[in-house]
Structure formats: C-alpha cells, structure tokens
C-alpha cells in the first residue's frame, strides 16, 4: 500500500520520544491542580478479616484538618460492581465495593481513605486511623483452594470455584493409549504482575457547580473509566471526562478498573475538591492486579515418527479475591487451554480448566495473558517427545506444523486460523541461530562437563481481539477505535486518535500511515490522543490492537480526507479529481506527478478563502472514521524463539548466552518500533521465567512486596536479542498488520525453560516450575540423583 | 513531624534558598518545591534508579537523600543537563535507537549513562550492562539502551 519511498515500512525514530528524553514528559503526577488535596489509603493488614469498626479520631488529632472517609461512606456515592460476564452464566464473582465495607478479602484491600493537604500528611493520618479487626481464615495456597476444608474467600458463594469448563475434539484418551511415546508433566507458573515503573496515579476533580468530573490518570483504557465512573458514581456520561497524559508503562496492569482509583473520584465528589492519589511501590505489589498463578498437568502422545497423536491439558488458575469489571478473570486459563499447541496438526485434544478464588489481590490481564503458559507447556512436552522418539526437536516441529494446504482451519482448541507461517519463521530462526553448529558446540562442551542448553519454541500471539469476544460478555468495553484526520491551514496534518500511547510508539506509526495516505512527511503529522472528551470513542491500549484496529481507522479517516482534498483541489484547479493525486506535500497530476497546487494552498483556501470558491463548495478538511475488526475474531500472529544458555550444575546458576526471535506480525509499519516491542516483551518473559514471583505465606501475607525482594530483569546478565521478521499481511484490513506487543512475552519463558531442561537432560533432571531459580535447579538435580 | 530547616543549594546552576520539611527527600523537593518533574519516583526505596540525580559531581538515588542533606550541594537534574547540552549526543542516540519507550526511567538512565561516559573510554557491552544495572527499565529490555550508550562512546572516543 505504501508509495515507494513512503513512510510505512521505514524504521523512523518517533517524534514523541524527544521530549521524554529531555525530561519534558508530563506524567499524571507531574500535573498541577489548584486546591489539590492528597489521599492515602488505610489498607488491610490481613488477607481476610471482618472490619469491626473504624475510628478516625486518632488520625484527626494527629493531623488537624485531615478527613477520614470509610468504605461505607464511599459506598453512599459509589455503587459496587461485579466482575461477571453475560456470556458465561456459570461464572461467579461477587459484588465488589470500591473500598471494603464489612470485610477485607486480601492483604492490601483498601478500607478507608485519609485526605490532607499533602501526601505526607495524608499518610500521617492514614497511619493513625484505628481499625478494629477480626481476622478470619484465608484461602491462600493455590493448589488447596478447592479442597473441601479450604477457607472460603466469599462464604456466600459456598465454594472458591469461580468457573470451570472443558473443551476439545476427537478422543484424546484413546489416541494417547495408542501413541508410541507418551510424555507428561506437571507445571507451575508463579503469580506475578506487570510492574510498570510509573505507578498507578489518579487525580479526580469533581466540580459541584457544574456537576462535572474530570479525571487525569495513568490508564490504558480511559473510555472504560469514563463509563464506570458515570454509571457507578451516577454522573451523566457527558459530564465525565477522563484524560490520560504520558503513561509510564502499563503492560495490561493499567487497563483495569481499580477500587482505589474509583474511590478517589468518589472522595472528590464527597468533598467537592480535586484529589490526587499515587500508588506507592509497596502498595502496588498488593493492589495492582496479579496474573499467571496457574498449575497445569499435561500429557502428549506421539507416534514413532514424532507426529502428534493426542494432547490432554488440565489447568487450575488461581485468581485473587475478585475478577475485574469487564475483563474476564478466566482469560489466563482460557487462553492456556485454547492456545496450547495451536500451531500443530492434531485431531485429538481434551482440556479442562478450573478457576478458583484466593484471598489475594484481584487478578487481571498482564501482557500475553495465558499464552506464555500454553506455549511453555506444549513446547516442553514436544521437546520431551522429541527426546523419547530420538528426533531432533526442530525436526519434530517441522513434521507437526499445520501445512499451508490445511488453512483455513479450526484448531482443536477452537481457534479459527486463516494462515500462519511457523515453518518459514522456524527456517529463518534456525539460520540466525546457527542451530547445527550450536548443537555441535553443545556436544563438545558437554564432554568437558559444561552444560549448555538450547530451546526453540513456537508461539502464537492472539492480537486485536474483536467484538466476537467482548460483545456477548456485556462488558462496556469497545473493540472499535476511531480517528479524526484534519488538514491544517499550513498544509500540516493533525490526527486525533482513540489509540492510547504508553511507550509502544503507536502514535508515531499512525503518523506514518497518515503521511502515506496524504503524500506528506511523517513529521508533518501531529498525533494526539488520550482524552475522552475530545477524541473519537475507542477501546484503548490492550491486546496488541493499536495499529491493527486504530491504524485501520486512521487509514480510513486519512483516505476520506484524501478524497475531500482532491475534490476541493479539483474545483480550485478546474480539473477532474480522478486526474489528481497527492505526493510531496502537494496535489499533483496523477499521470505525470507534476505538482499542481501545494497542500498549504489547499489549507489556506479551504480554511480562509471560502470567498474564492465556486458557490456550493463546502470544504470538508477533517474526516472521522472508526473501524471495528469484524472480519475475524482476532488477528493471530506467530513466531519462533530460540534461547542458548549455560547451567552451572554446582551452583544452579543460569547464564543466558543468546536469544533469537523471528515473528510474523503481518505488515510492519515501523520495524524499529516493532523490534523494540519484541525485545522488551522477551525480557518481561525472561522475568517470568527466571525472576518474578509474588511470594505468599499460607496466611496470605505477601513476603516480597518491595523492589529489594521482588526481582525483575536488570541490564546485567541479559543477552542481546536478535530479531528477524516474516511478513504475512492479513487480508481482512487494508494495512494488513497484526499486533506485536506481546509476542516476546508469549514465547520467551518457553524458550528459556526448554533450554534449561535441555542443559539438564544428561543429568536426568527436569524443572517445570517458573520462575526457575538456582535453588530449584539444584533440587531437580538432587532429585534426579536420588532416583 | 513538622520540623523544618532552611537550606541553600545550587540546582542546575541556579542558587536556591528554601525552608524544607526535615523529612522531605531530595526528589520530592525537586519535584514539588521546584517543579522539576523530570526526575521520577519508581520505588522510593533506592532500588529502581528512576530518581537518579547528580549531586556534587556524582549520581545519587534522589529518594534516599533528604533535601536537608543537599544543603550547600550542587545538584543537577535532567532539566539542567538537557539545557546545558552536555549530553545531547547521548539523548539523540537514545531517540534514534528507540532506546526509550514510556520514558519514565529515561532521565535516570541518561544521568547514569552520562556518568559512564565521564570515564572517557569505550566500554564493553557487558561493562555497560553492569553499570546500568542500578536502573530498571520495564519497557525496552535494555538492548537498545546498551546500543545507544555504545554508539555515543564510539562517537566520543573513536570507533
């Protein structure tokens, strides 16, 4: 679609990065508001406890002028919500108050708010609020929450079971019985979170005179916020405005509705003053949504040639105390069972999923939702099957991928797939890795007692999820995005988008799309977004949708403006618009490319010199379009990752040597941005594989809620990450893009786990719990030695 | 809790005299009292490096230093080093290499990288990674940041 030499496809640095690199970013906490009050929360020290009473007196004595507002008072202006889904009648989730009223159900649940003139004074006051507690038994051990004697998170439900389901096709039991080799494993994926470096922040300003609520916040989906604030605080929607300024990372964590954030607006409504709340890091660990936390038992059967005969998966996902409003808490588990081994031909599959509540922070969507689990389980089983059958693991993948003749198809997990390119990705990756020589080097070093491991994992990435999922759920979340593209009088172009920018660079890529549609340079296009009052309605930033959905809306809006410009030019030039084109910042002759009139002239005449136009000409130099991805339920990207590492079998330490990714996200608008999305995603996947875990004791107390104790990847010890591309544009859209934001995180844990187990193979040791720690490696080696 | 002290210091080359709360840390002072919001807070317990500022010639964790401890000090923030142009090449390298995404860690990362550059020599990628390990970045995976620092070293100290 791009003109030769156009902006689409080029690795252009993004203009929005400049002010951030010069310290001129404007994150929520950087904004200034006259008359601002600051809020701090009193949070439950218990995982489960009854609130017997809240006495604000000591706080008011300690901080004169402070206010203490309890959950019960907030509930007078804010209705509770329920994280249920219309299309899943058997899924339960009880009503959740913004701030707990009678009972706290996780350590860290807010129970009261203290408000004062500064954050420090608000914290002083919060520390003095006297809460009388009656501690209750907590359900806090993942694999025991469904036991008959488990404490109940919500006694009124009678069970901790939130949801269960099964899916599959064929007869996996018989197929596994008839398989030549059957491999199996029990896997565990720790609870962790997204840890954006900027913590959640909200400034709510309720104006009692106008009845308006203006909220600035670090949020990925301001429209969902607007809807929730309107409905639950009882403010007409046109009087609610949500603005997302610069956002310091989100990774899914910031797309949810949080009780503490909604409470800030409720407090502003009660007090009639602007109120700010910034989550601090210790609070973030016990209030941001958690993810993963899944146990999976799985079996795979292959025949003597290594061809898959059948697969069986049984998954247990442990949530926190609630699902999130509008965002199915079962997604982590559903994605696991739907996506497992989806790239491979297989006729016999069965999967079971159970999802259970625990007394822990609510669960939500974190980058790659469930897919890293699906990938790690299936790919590890395939590696073991290759070992059992005596076939090279890469060769075993080649034998099992769907072939091009199989498409379109529906996988046993239920995914409708029009086309994938795993074979081409694998071939490219194997070349980049120098796979054969790595294997030879591995064999040589093994003779010297050095344990190198190689992992090659195929992944699928579900992106740009459309209305087929969100519509029937009843969630007030749009899967559509919109854009307005406007020609300014100078000939520059402005694009107003519903796409939320939080560092991915999507806005810069949108400018490239506009540039090519209108024949201007990308840096002549300004892109703004992040304001529900002034931009087209949309969904926000989630499910790697920005370019595939928001980009298509921009493509259409810019196309509409293009047509209008050519029509106006036709009347100015007395030319047939069919003979005109746009290039080089001008309207030009389509046949010769000769410039006829500059866009700056079109802008000047179209905005200021209507007197010179023929009667009846109404210049329309702004066009709004929306796009809903209606042709497919989602855009499925795919790829392969490779890891090379070394395990010190004496200390259990892992040294990451190299990492490779080949991915196919359809047409690439800006390879510089895509590659850094991939690399950043890989490192978050490495975090999940080797470091990140919210550790809890049996009473539901988080044990490592600080950066000193919760490990995240640091620059040292990480490998360089080599990225290659295969481009298979999708046919459903003009742009042909698929998402790329989660690919790295989907495949990296699998590649790492496979490589570790490949290194340990001569010792007969296996690790199947993430994160893999030196301790777990030594335990696995000791267990293998003990037989 | 309401204890105050008078301090005088130089911030980005400008003399400042202020009465501050004894418990206020340096970055809260810079952000709240002086409006220098380029320095960020990512943990307030000295691990993540988002609050990195330069005090008397060395980078420090601005969240682990009280404002009153900066009495008499010479403090530089991202705003000051941006205005002076002293790290413009490094900033351009970050932008061109897309070595920042959300940008929240970037001011601290740049000041740390600038201190590395003050050593006046090229470093290996492993050395650069080691030096940067006190600064968390959740977006980039660090690879592009290492590239940008390496590029700047090459142009300053020869290929």
mmCIF file of N, CA and C in Angstrom, chain A residues 84-184:
data_model
loop_
_atom_site.group_PDB
_atom_site.id
_atom_site.type_symbol
_atom_site.label_atom_id
_atom_site.label_comp_id
_atom_site.label_asym_id
_atom_site.label_seq_id
_atom_site.Cartn_x
_atom_site.Cartn_y
_atom_site.Cartn_z
ATOM 1 N N UNK A 84 -18.745 -10.244 36.629
ATOM 2 C CA UNK A 84 -19.322 -11.390 35.924
ATOM 3 C C UNK A 84 -19.452 -11.076 34.440
ATOM 4 N N UNK A 85 -19.743 -12.108 33.645
ATOM 5 C CA UNK A 85 -19.824 -11.979 32.190
ATOM 6 C C UNK A 85 -21.161 -12.544 31.720
ATOM 7 N N UNK A 86 -21.860 -11.761 30.900
ATOM 8 C CA UNK A 86 -23.177 -12.209 30.443
ATOM 9 C C UNK A 86 -23.115 -13.539 29.687
ATOM 10 N N UNK A 87 -22.053 -13.754 28.948
ATOM 11 C CA UNK A 87 -21.989 -14.949 28.109
ATOM 12 C C UNK A 87 -21.479 -16.163 28.882
ATOM 13 N N UNK A 88 -21.157 -15.985 30.162
ATOM 14 C CA UNK A 88 -20.673 -17.093 30.979
ATOM 15 C C UNK A 88 -21.532 -17.186 32.237
ATOM 16 N N UNK A 89 -22.770 -17.677 32.078
ATOM 17 C CA UNK A 89 -23.693 -17.643 33.223
ATOM 18 C C UNK A 89 -23.215 -18.466 34.411
ATOM 19 N N UNK A 90 -22.321 -19.429 34.175
ATOM 20 C CA UNK A 90 -21.880 -20.249 35.307
ATOM 21 C C UNK A 90 -20.696 -19.637 36.040
ATOM 22 N N UNK A 91 -20.145 -18.550 35.501
ATOM 23 C CA UNK A 91 -19.019 -17.907 36.191
ATOM 24 C C UNK A 91 -19.541 -16.997 37.298
ATOM 25 N N UNK A 92 -18.986 -17.132 38.473
ATOM 26 C CA UNK A 92 -19.454 -16.295 39.588
ATOM 27 C C UNK A 92 -18.364 -15.317 40.001
ATOM 28 N N UNK A 93 -18.775 -14.170 40.465
ATOM 29 C CA UNK A 93 -17.890 -13.196 41.098
ATOM 30 C C UNK A 93 -18.791 -12.256 41.880
ATOM 31 N N UNK A 94 -18.552 -12.114 43.167
ATOM 32 C CA UNK A 94 -19.482 -11.327 43.992
ATOM 33 C C UNK A 94 -19.302 -9.831 43.766
ATOM 34 N N UNK A 95 -20.268 -9.022 44.226
ATOM 35 C CA UNK A 95 -20.114 -7.576 44.100
ATOM 36 C C UNK A 95 -18.881 -7.091 44.865
ATOM 37 N N UNK A 96 -18.205 -6.093 44.292
ATOM 38 C CA UNK A 96 -17.012 -5.533 44.924
ATOM 39 C C UNK A 96 -17.241 -4.044 45.160
ATOM 40 N N UNK A 97 -17.030 -3.604 46.395
ATOM 41 C CA UNK A 97 -17.069 -2.181 46.695
ATOM 42 C C UNK A 97 -15.722 -1.546 46.354
ATOM 43 N N UNK A 98 -15.755 -0.262 46.008
ATOM 44 C CA UNK A 98 -14.502 0.448 45.719
ATOM 45 C C UNK A 98 -13.545 0.334 46.895
ATOM 46 N N UNK A 99 -14.092 0.489 48.083
ATOM 47 C CA UNK A 99 -13.314 0.343 49.322
ATOM 48 C C UNK A 99 -14.115 -0.597 50.216
ATOM 49 N N UNK A 100 -13.424 -1.536 50.845
ATOM 50 C CA UNK A 100 -14.130 -2.587 51.598
ATOM 51 C C UNK A 100 -15.078 -1.983 52.627
ATOM 52 N N UNK A 101 -16.226 -2.647 52.808
ATOM 53 C CA UNK A 101 -17.229 -2.116 53.743
ATOM 54 C C UNK A 101 -17.252 -2.945 55.031
ATOM 55 N N UNK A 102 -17.537 -4.227 54.938
ATOM 56 C CA UNK A 102 -17.646 -5.043 56.155
ATOM 57 C C UNK A 102 -16.461 -5.980 56.351
ATOM 58 N N UNK A 103 -15.874 -6.387 55.228
ATOM 59 C CA UNK A 103 -14.902 -7.469 55.273
ATOM 60 C C UNK A 103 -13.810 -7.155 54.259
ATOM 61 N N UNK A 104 -12.558 -7.341 54.678
ATOM 62 C CA UNK A 104 -11.459 -7.224 53.722
ATOM 63 C C UNK A 104 -11.089 -8.624 53.262
ATOM 64 N N UNK A 105 -10.867 -8.784 51.957
ATOM 65 C CA UNK A 105 -10.625 -10.130 51.442
ATOM 66 C C UNK A 105 -9.240 -10.308 50.819
ATOM 67 N N UNK A 106 -8.391 -9.316 50.966
ATOM 68 C CA UNK A 106 -6.975 -9.566 50.684
ATOM 69 C C UNK A 106 -6.123 -8.574 51.466
ATOM 70 N N UNK A 107 -4.888 -8.994 51.738
ATOM 71 C CA UNK A 107 -3.940 -8.101 52.388
ATOM 72 C C UNK A 107 -3.631 -6.985 51.403
ATOM 73 N N UNK A 108 -3.983 -5.764 51.769
ATOM 74 C CA UNK A 108 -3.790 -4.642 50.862
ATOM 75 C C UNK A 108 -5.092 -4.063 50.352
ATOM 76 N N UNK A 109 -6.228 -4.715 50.642
ATOM 77 C CA UNK A 109 -7.501 -4.132 50.201
ATOM 78 C C UNK A 109 -7.738 -2.824 50.962
ATOM 79 N N UNK A 110 -8.104 -1.761 50.244
ATOM 80 C CA UNK A 110 -8.346 -0.503 50.950
ATOM 81 C C UNK A 110 -9.612 -0.591 51.796
ATOM 82 N N UNK A 111 -9.543 0.003 53.001
ATOM 83 C CA UNK A 111 -10.721 0.002 53.884
ATOM 84 C C UNK A 111 -11.143 1.412 54.284
ATOM 85 N N UNK A 112 -10.252 2.379 54.111
ATOM 86 C CA UNK A 112 -10.612 3.775 54.392
ATOM 87 C C UNK A 112 -9.606 4.666 53.677
ATOM 88 N N UNK A 113 -10.004 5.928 53.469
ATOM 89 C CA UNK A 113 -9.123 6.899 52.827
ATOM 90 C C UNK A 113 -8.885 8.054 53.788
ATOM 91 N N UNK A 114 -7.647 8.525 53.842
ATOM 92 C CA UNK A 114 -7.332 9.729 54.608
ATOM 93 C C UNK A 114 -6.941 10.813 53.615
ATOM 94 N N UNK A 115 -7.484 12.009 53.823
ATOM 95 C CA UNK A 115 -7.254 13.106 52.883
ATOM 96 C C UNK A 115 -6.674 14.284 53.647
ATOM 97 N N UNK A 116 -5.621 14.884 53.077
ATOM 98 C CA UNK A 116 -4.979 16.030 53.738
ATOM 99 C C UNK A 116 -4.320 16.905 52.685
ATOM 100 N N UNK A 117 -3.669 17.954 53.152
ATOM 101 C CA UNK A 117 -3.138 18.966 52.241
ATOM 102 C C UNK A 117 -1.882 18.509 51.508
ATOM 103 N N UNK A 118 -1.206 17.504 52.012
ATOM 104 C CA UNK A 118 -0.045 16.966 51.299
ATOM 105 C C UNK A 118 -0.079 15.451 51.401
ATOM 106 N N UNK A 119 0.659 14.805 50.548
ATOM 107 C CA UNK A 119 0.702 13.354 50.605
ATOM 108 C C UNK A 119 1.288 12.881 51.933
ATOM 109 N N UNK A 120 2.312 13.593 52.378
ATOM 110 C CA UNK A 120 2.951 13.187 53.632
ATOM 111 C C UNK A 120 1.944 13.258 54.777
ATOM 112 N N UNK A 121 1.154 14.321 54.820
ATOM 113 C CA UNK A 121 0.178 14.455 55.907
ATOM 114 C C UNK A 121 -0.953 13.444 55.748
ATOM 115 N N UNK A 122 -1.331 13.151 54.524
ATOM 116 C CA UNK A 122 -2.357 12.125 54.312
ATOM 117 C C UNK A 122 -1.863 10.776 54.822
ATOM 118 N N UNK A 123 -0.593 10.484 54.582
ATOM 119 C CA UNK A 123 -0.033 9.223 55.090
ATOM 120 C C UNK A 123 0.040 9.244 56.615
ATOM 121 N N UNK A 124 0.419 10.404 57.183
ATOM 122 C CA UNK A 124 0.425 10.526 58.649
ATOM 123 C C UNK A 124 -0.949 10.172 59.203
ATOM 124 N N UNK A 125 -1.973 10.731 58.582
ATOM 125 C CA UNK A 125 -3.335 10.495 59.066
ATOM 126 C C UNK A 125 -3.732 9.033 58.872
ATOM 127 N N UNK A 126 -3.445 8.487 57.692
ATOM 128 C CA UNK A 126 -3.821 7.092 57.413
ATOM 129 C C UNK A 126 -3.196 6.151 58.441
ATOM 130 N N UNK A 127 -1.956 6.463 58.815
ATOM 131 C CA UNK A 127 -1.258 5.597 59.768
ATOM 132 C C UNK A 127 -1.929 5.587 61.139
ATOM 133 N N UNK A 128 -2.684 6.629 61.459
ATOM 134 C CA UNK A 128 -3.274 6.754 62.799
ATOM 135 C C UNK A 128 -4.723 6.281 62.848
ATOM 136 N N UNK A 129 -5.317 5.988 61.711
ATOM 137 C CA UNK A 129 -6.709 5.509 61.731
ATOM 138 C C UNK A 129 -6.745 4.164 62.465
ATOM 139 N N UNK A 130 -7.646 4.068 63.435
ATOM 140 C CA UNK A 130 -7.709 2.840 64.254
ATOM 141 C C UNK A 130 -8.811 1.935 63.718
ATOM 142 N N UNK A 131 -8.399 0.789 63.214
ATOM 143 C CA UNK A 131 -9.364 -0.180 62.686
ATOM 144 C C UNK A 131 -9.393 -1.380 63.627
ATOM 145 N N UNK A 132 -10.587 -1.759 64.045
ATOM 146 C CA UNK A 132 -10.730 -2.973 64.869
ATOM 147 C C UNK A 132 -11.027 -4.143 63.934
ATOM 148 N N UNK A 133 -10.183 -5.154 63.996
ATOM 149 C CA UNK A 133 -10.274 -6.280 63.058
ATOM 150 C C UNK A 133 -10.644 -7.568 63.773
ATOM 151 N N UNK A 134 -11.328 -8.417 63.055
ATOM 152 C CA UNK A 134 -11.473 -9.807 63.496
ATOM 153 C C UNK A 134 -10.903 -10.680 62.377
ATOM 154 N N UNK A 135 -9.678 -11.145 62.567
ATOM 155 C CA UNK A 135 -9.063 -11.945 61.489
ATOM 156 C C UNK A 135 -9.871 -13.212 61.221
ATOM 157 N N UNK A 136 -9.947 -13.579 59.940
ATOM 158 C CA UNK A 136 -10.676 -14.771 59.512
ATOM 159 C C UNK A 136 -9.714 -15.690 58.767
ATOM 160 N N UNK A 137 -10.038 -16.962 58.676
ATOM 161 C CA UNK A 137 -9.162 -17.876 57.920
ATOM 162 C C UNK A 137 -9.103 -17.470 56.441
ATOM 163 N N UNK A 138 -7.922 -17.635 55.865
ATOM 164 C CA UNK A 138 -7.716 -17.210 54.480
ATOM 165 C C UNK A 138 -7.435 -18.402 53.577
ATOM 166 N N UNK A 139 -7.877 -18.283 52.336
ATOM 167 C CA UNK A 139 -7.520 -19.266 51.306
ATOM 168 C C UNK A 139 -6.355 -18.671 50.525
ATOM 169 N N UNK A 140 -5.171 -19.198 50.724
ATOM 170 C CA UNK A 140 -4.001 -18.537 50.150
ATOM 171 C C UNK A 140 -2.975 -19.515 49.583
ATOM 172 N N UNK A 141 -3.297 -20.778 49.513
ATOM 173 C CA UNK A 141 -2.364 -21.745 48.921
ATOM 174 C C UNK A 141 -3.011 -22.282 47.645
ATOM 175 N N UNK A 142 -2.375 -21.998 46.509
ATOM 176 C CA UNK A 142 -3.032 -22.209 45.225
ATOM 177 C C UNK A 142 -3.643 -23.596 45.070
ATOM 178 N N UNK A 143 -2.877 -24.597 45.337
ATOM 179 C CA UNK A 143 -3.347 -25.929 44.990
ATOM 180 C C UNK A 143 -4.297 -26.506 46.040
ATOM 181 N N UNK A 144 -4.623 -25.706 47.076
ATOM 182 C CA UNK A 144 -5.536 -26.212 48.099
ATOM 183 C C UNK A 144 -6.839 -25.419 48.188
ATOM 184 N N UNK A 145 -7.005 -24.426 47.308
ATOM 185 C CA UNK A 145 -8.182 -23.555 47.448
ATOM 186 C C UNK A 145 -9.490 -24.275 47.142
ATOM 187 N N UNK A 146 -9.422 -25.378 46.394
ATOM 188 C CA UNK A 146 -10.664 -26.099 46.085
ATOM 189 C C UNK A 146 -10.860 -27.319 46.983
ATOM 190 N N UNK A 147 -9.971 -27.493 47.960
ATOM 191 C CA UNK A 147 -10.163 -28.589 48.918
ATOM 192 C C UNK A 147 -11.427 -28.344 49.729
ATOM 193 N N UNK A 148 -12.015 -29.436 50.206
ATOM 194 C CA UNK A 148 -13.275 -29.288 50.951
ATOM 195 C C UNK A 148 -13.113 -28.475 52.218
ATOM 196 N N UNK A 149 -11.927 -28.555 52.849
ATOM 197 C CA UNK A 149 -11.747 -27.834 54.109
ATOM 198 C C UNK A 149 -11.098 -26.464 53.917
ATOM 199 N N UNK A 150 -11.016 -26.013 52.674
ATOM 200 C CA UNK A 150 -10.395 -24.707 52.429
ATOM 201 C C UNK A 150 -11.281 -23.595 52.981
ATOM 202 N N UNK A 151 -10.632 -22.561 53.517
ATOM 203 C CA UNK A 151 -11.384 -21.378 53.928
ATOM 204 C C UNK A 151 -12.048 -20.775 52.687
ATOM 205 N N UNK A 152 -13.204 -20.170 52.883
ATOM 206 C CA UNK A 152 -13.931 -19.600 51.743
ATOM 207 C C UNK A 152 -13.657 -18.101 51.635
ATOM 208 N N UNK A 153 -13.248 -17.679 50.437
ATOM 209 C CA UNK A 153 -12.994 -16.261 50.199
ATOM 210 C C UNK A 153 -14.301 -15.491 50.299
ATOM 211 N N UNK A 154 -15.335 -16.058 49.710
ATOM 212 C CA UNK A 154 -16.667 -15.447 49.746
ATOM 213 C C UNK A 154 -17.640 -16.513 50.236
ATOM 214 N N UNK A 155 -17.879 -16.566 51.547
ATOM 215 C CA UNK A 155 -18.715 -17.650 52.090
ATOM 216 C C UNK A 155 -20.082 -17.732 51.405
ATOM 217 N N UNK A 156 -20.595 -16.602 50.951
ATOM 218 C CA UNK A 156 -21.933 -16.621 50.344
ATOM 219 C C UNK A 156 -21.958 -17.431 49.051
ATOM 220 N N UNK A 157 -20.799 -17.659 48.435
ATOM 221 C CA UNK A 157 -20.763 -18.456 47.200
ATOM 222 C C UNK A 157 -20.739 -19.957 47.489
ATOM 223 N N UNK A 158 -20.380 -20.325 48.717
ATOM 224 C CA UNK A 158 -20.372 -21.736 49.100
ATOM 225 C C UNK A 158 -19.163 -22.516 48.600
ATOM 226 N N UNK A 159 -18.307 -21.865 47.830
ATOM 227 C CA UNK A 159 -17.149 -22.554 47.262
ATOM 228 C C UNK A 159 -16.189 -21.492 46.750
ATOM 229 N N UNK A 160 -14.938 -21.864 46.572
ATOM 230 C CA UNK A 160 -13.978 -20.932 45.963
ATOM 231 C C UNK A 160 -13.935 -21.056 44.444
ATOM 232 N N UNK A 161 -14.762 -21.934 43.899
ATOM 233 C CA UNK A 161 -14.736 -22.133 42.443
ATOM 234 C C UNK A 161 -15.420 -20.951 41.744
ATOM 235 N N UNK A 162 -14.682 -20.319 40.855
ATOM 236 C CA UNK A 162 -15.227 -19.206 40.077
ATOM 237 C C UNK A 162 -15.833 -19.714 38.778
ATOM 238 N N UNK A 163 -15.193 -20.713 38.193
ATOM 239 C CA UNK A 163 -15.589 -21.144 36.851
ATOM 240 C C UNK A 163 -14.902 -22.461 36.541
ATOM 241 N N UNK A 164 -15.585 -23.310 35.787
ATOM 242 C CA UNK A 164 -14.887 -24.474 35.245
ATOM 243 C C UNK A 164 -15.442 -24.765 33.864
ATOM 244 N N UNK A 165 -14.618 -25.333 33.038
ATOM 245 C CA UNK A 165 -15.063 -25.650 31.680
ATOM 246 C C UNK A 165 -14.165 -26.744 31.109
ATOM 247 N N UNK A 166 -14.597 -27.253 29.993
ATOM 248 C CA UNK A 166 -13.801 -28.257 29.289
ATOM 249 C C UNK A 166 -13.989 -28.029 27.794
ATOM 250 N N UNK A 167 -12.996 -28.372 27.022
ATOM 251 C CA UNK A 167 -13.145 -28.288 25.571
ATOM 252 C C UNK A 167 -12.265 -29.348 24.926
ATOM 253 N N UNK A 168 -12.442 -29.523 23.637
ATOM 254 C CA UNK A 168 -11.601 -30.486 22.948
ATOM 255 C C UNK A 168 -12.273 -31.038 21.718
ATOM 256 N N UNK A 169 -11.575 -31.989 21.123
ATOM 257 C CA UNK A 169 -12.094 -32.613 19.918
ATOM 258 C C UNK A 169 -11.467 -34.000 19.806
ATOM 259 N N UNK A 170 -12.151 -34.907 19.115
ATOM 260 C CA UNK A 170 -11.624 -36.251 18.931
ATOM 261 C C UNK A 170 -11.673 -37.039 20.226
ATOM 262 N N UNK A 171 -10.801 -38.020 20.344
ATOM 263 C CA UNK A 171 -10.755 -38.890 21.521
ATOM 264 C C UNK A 171 -9.313 -38.963 21.995
ATOM 265 N N UNK A 172 -8.932 -38.022 22.833
ATOM 266 C CA UNK A 172 -7.524 -37.935 23.221
ATOM 267 C C UNK A 172 -7.118 -39.123 24.075
ATOM 268 N N UNK A 173 -8.062 -39.642 24.873
ATOM 269 C CA UNK A 173 -7.717 -40.764 25.742
ATOM 270 C C UNK A 173 -7.274 -41.961 24.897
ATOM 271 N N UNK A 174 -8.100 -42.298 23.893
ATOM 272 C CA UNK A 174 -7.754 -43.422 23.015
ATOM 273 C C UNK A 174 -6.495 -43.117 22.217
ATOM 274 N N UNK A 175 -6.372 -41.875 21.773
ATOM 275 C CA UNK A 175 -5.199 -41.511 20.970
ATOM 276 C C UNK A 175 -3.924 -41.636 21.792
ATOM 277 N N UNK A 176 -3.984 -41.198 23.065
ATOM 278 C CA UNK A 176 -2.802 -41.310 23.925
ATOM 279 C C UNK A 176 -2.496 -42.781 24.211
ATOM 280 N N UNK A 177 -3.544 -43.587 24.385
ATOM 281 C CA UNK A 177 -3.333 -45.026 24.606
ATOM 282 C C UNK A 177 -2.619 -45.654 23.417
ATOM 283 N N UNK A 178 -2.941 -45.173 22.223
ATOM 284 C CA UNK A 178 -2.371 -45.765 21.022
ATOM 285 C C UNK A 178 -1.049 -45.141 20.591
ATOM 286 N N UNK A 179 -0.561 -44.148 21.333
ATOM 287 C CA UNK A 179 0.661 -43.457 20.931
ATOM 288 C C UNK A 179 1.893 -44.295 21.252
ATOM 289 N N UNK A 180 2.939 -44.130 20.444
ATOM 290 C CA UNK A 180 4.185 -44.857 20.682
ATOM 291 C C UNK A 180 4.916 -44.302 21.902
ATOM 292 N N UNK A 181 4.936 -42.987 21.997
ATOM 293 C CA UNK A 181 5.593 -42.346 23.149
ATOM 294 C C UNK A 181 4.602 -41.404 23.813
ATOM 295 N N UNK A 182 4.488 -41.476 25.106
ATOM 296 C CA UNK A 182 3.660 -40.521 25.846
ATOM 297 C C UNK A 182 4.552 -39.828 26.870
ATOM 298 N N UNK A 183 4.523 -38.509 26.849
ATOM 299 C CA UNK A 183 5.293 -37.731 27.828
ATOM 300 C C UNK A 183 4.313 -36.899 28.632
ATOM 301 N N UNK A 184 4.681 -36.622 29.874
ATOM 302 C CA UNK A 184 3.773 -35.836 30.690
ATOM 303 C C UNK A 184 4.537 -34.985 31.678
#
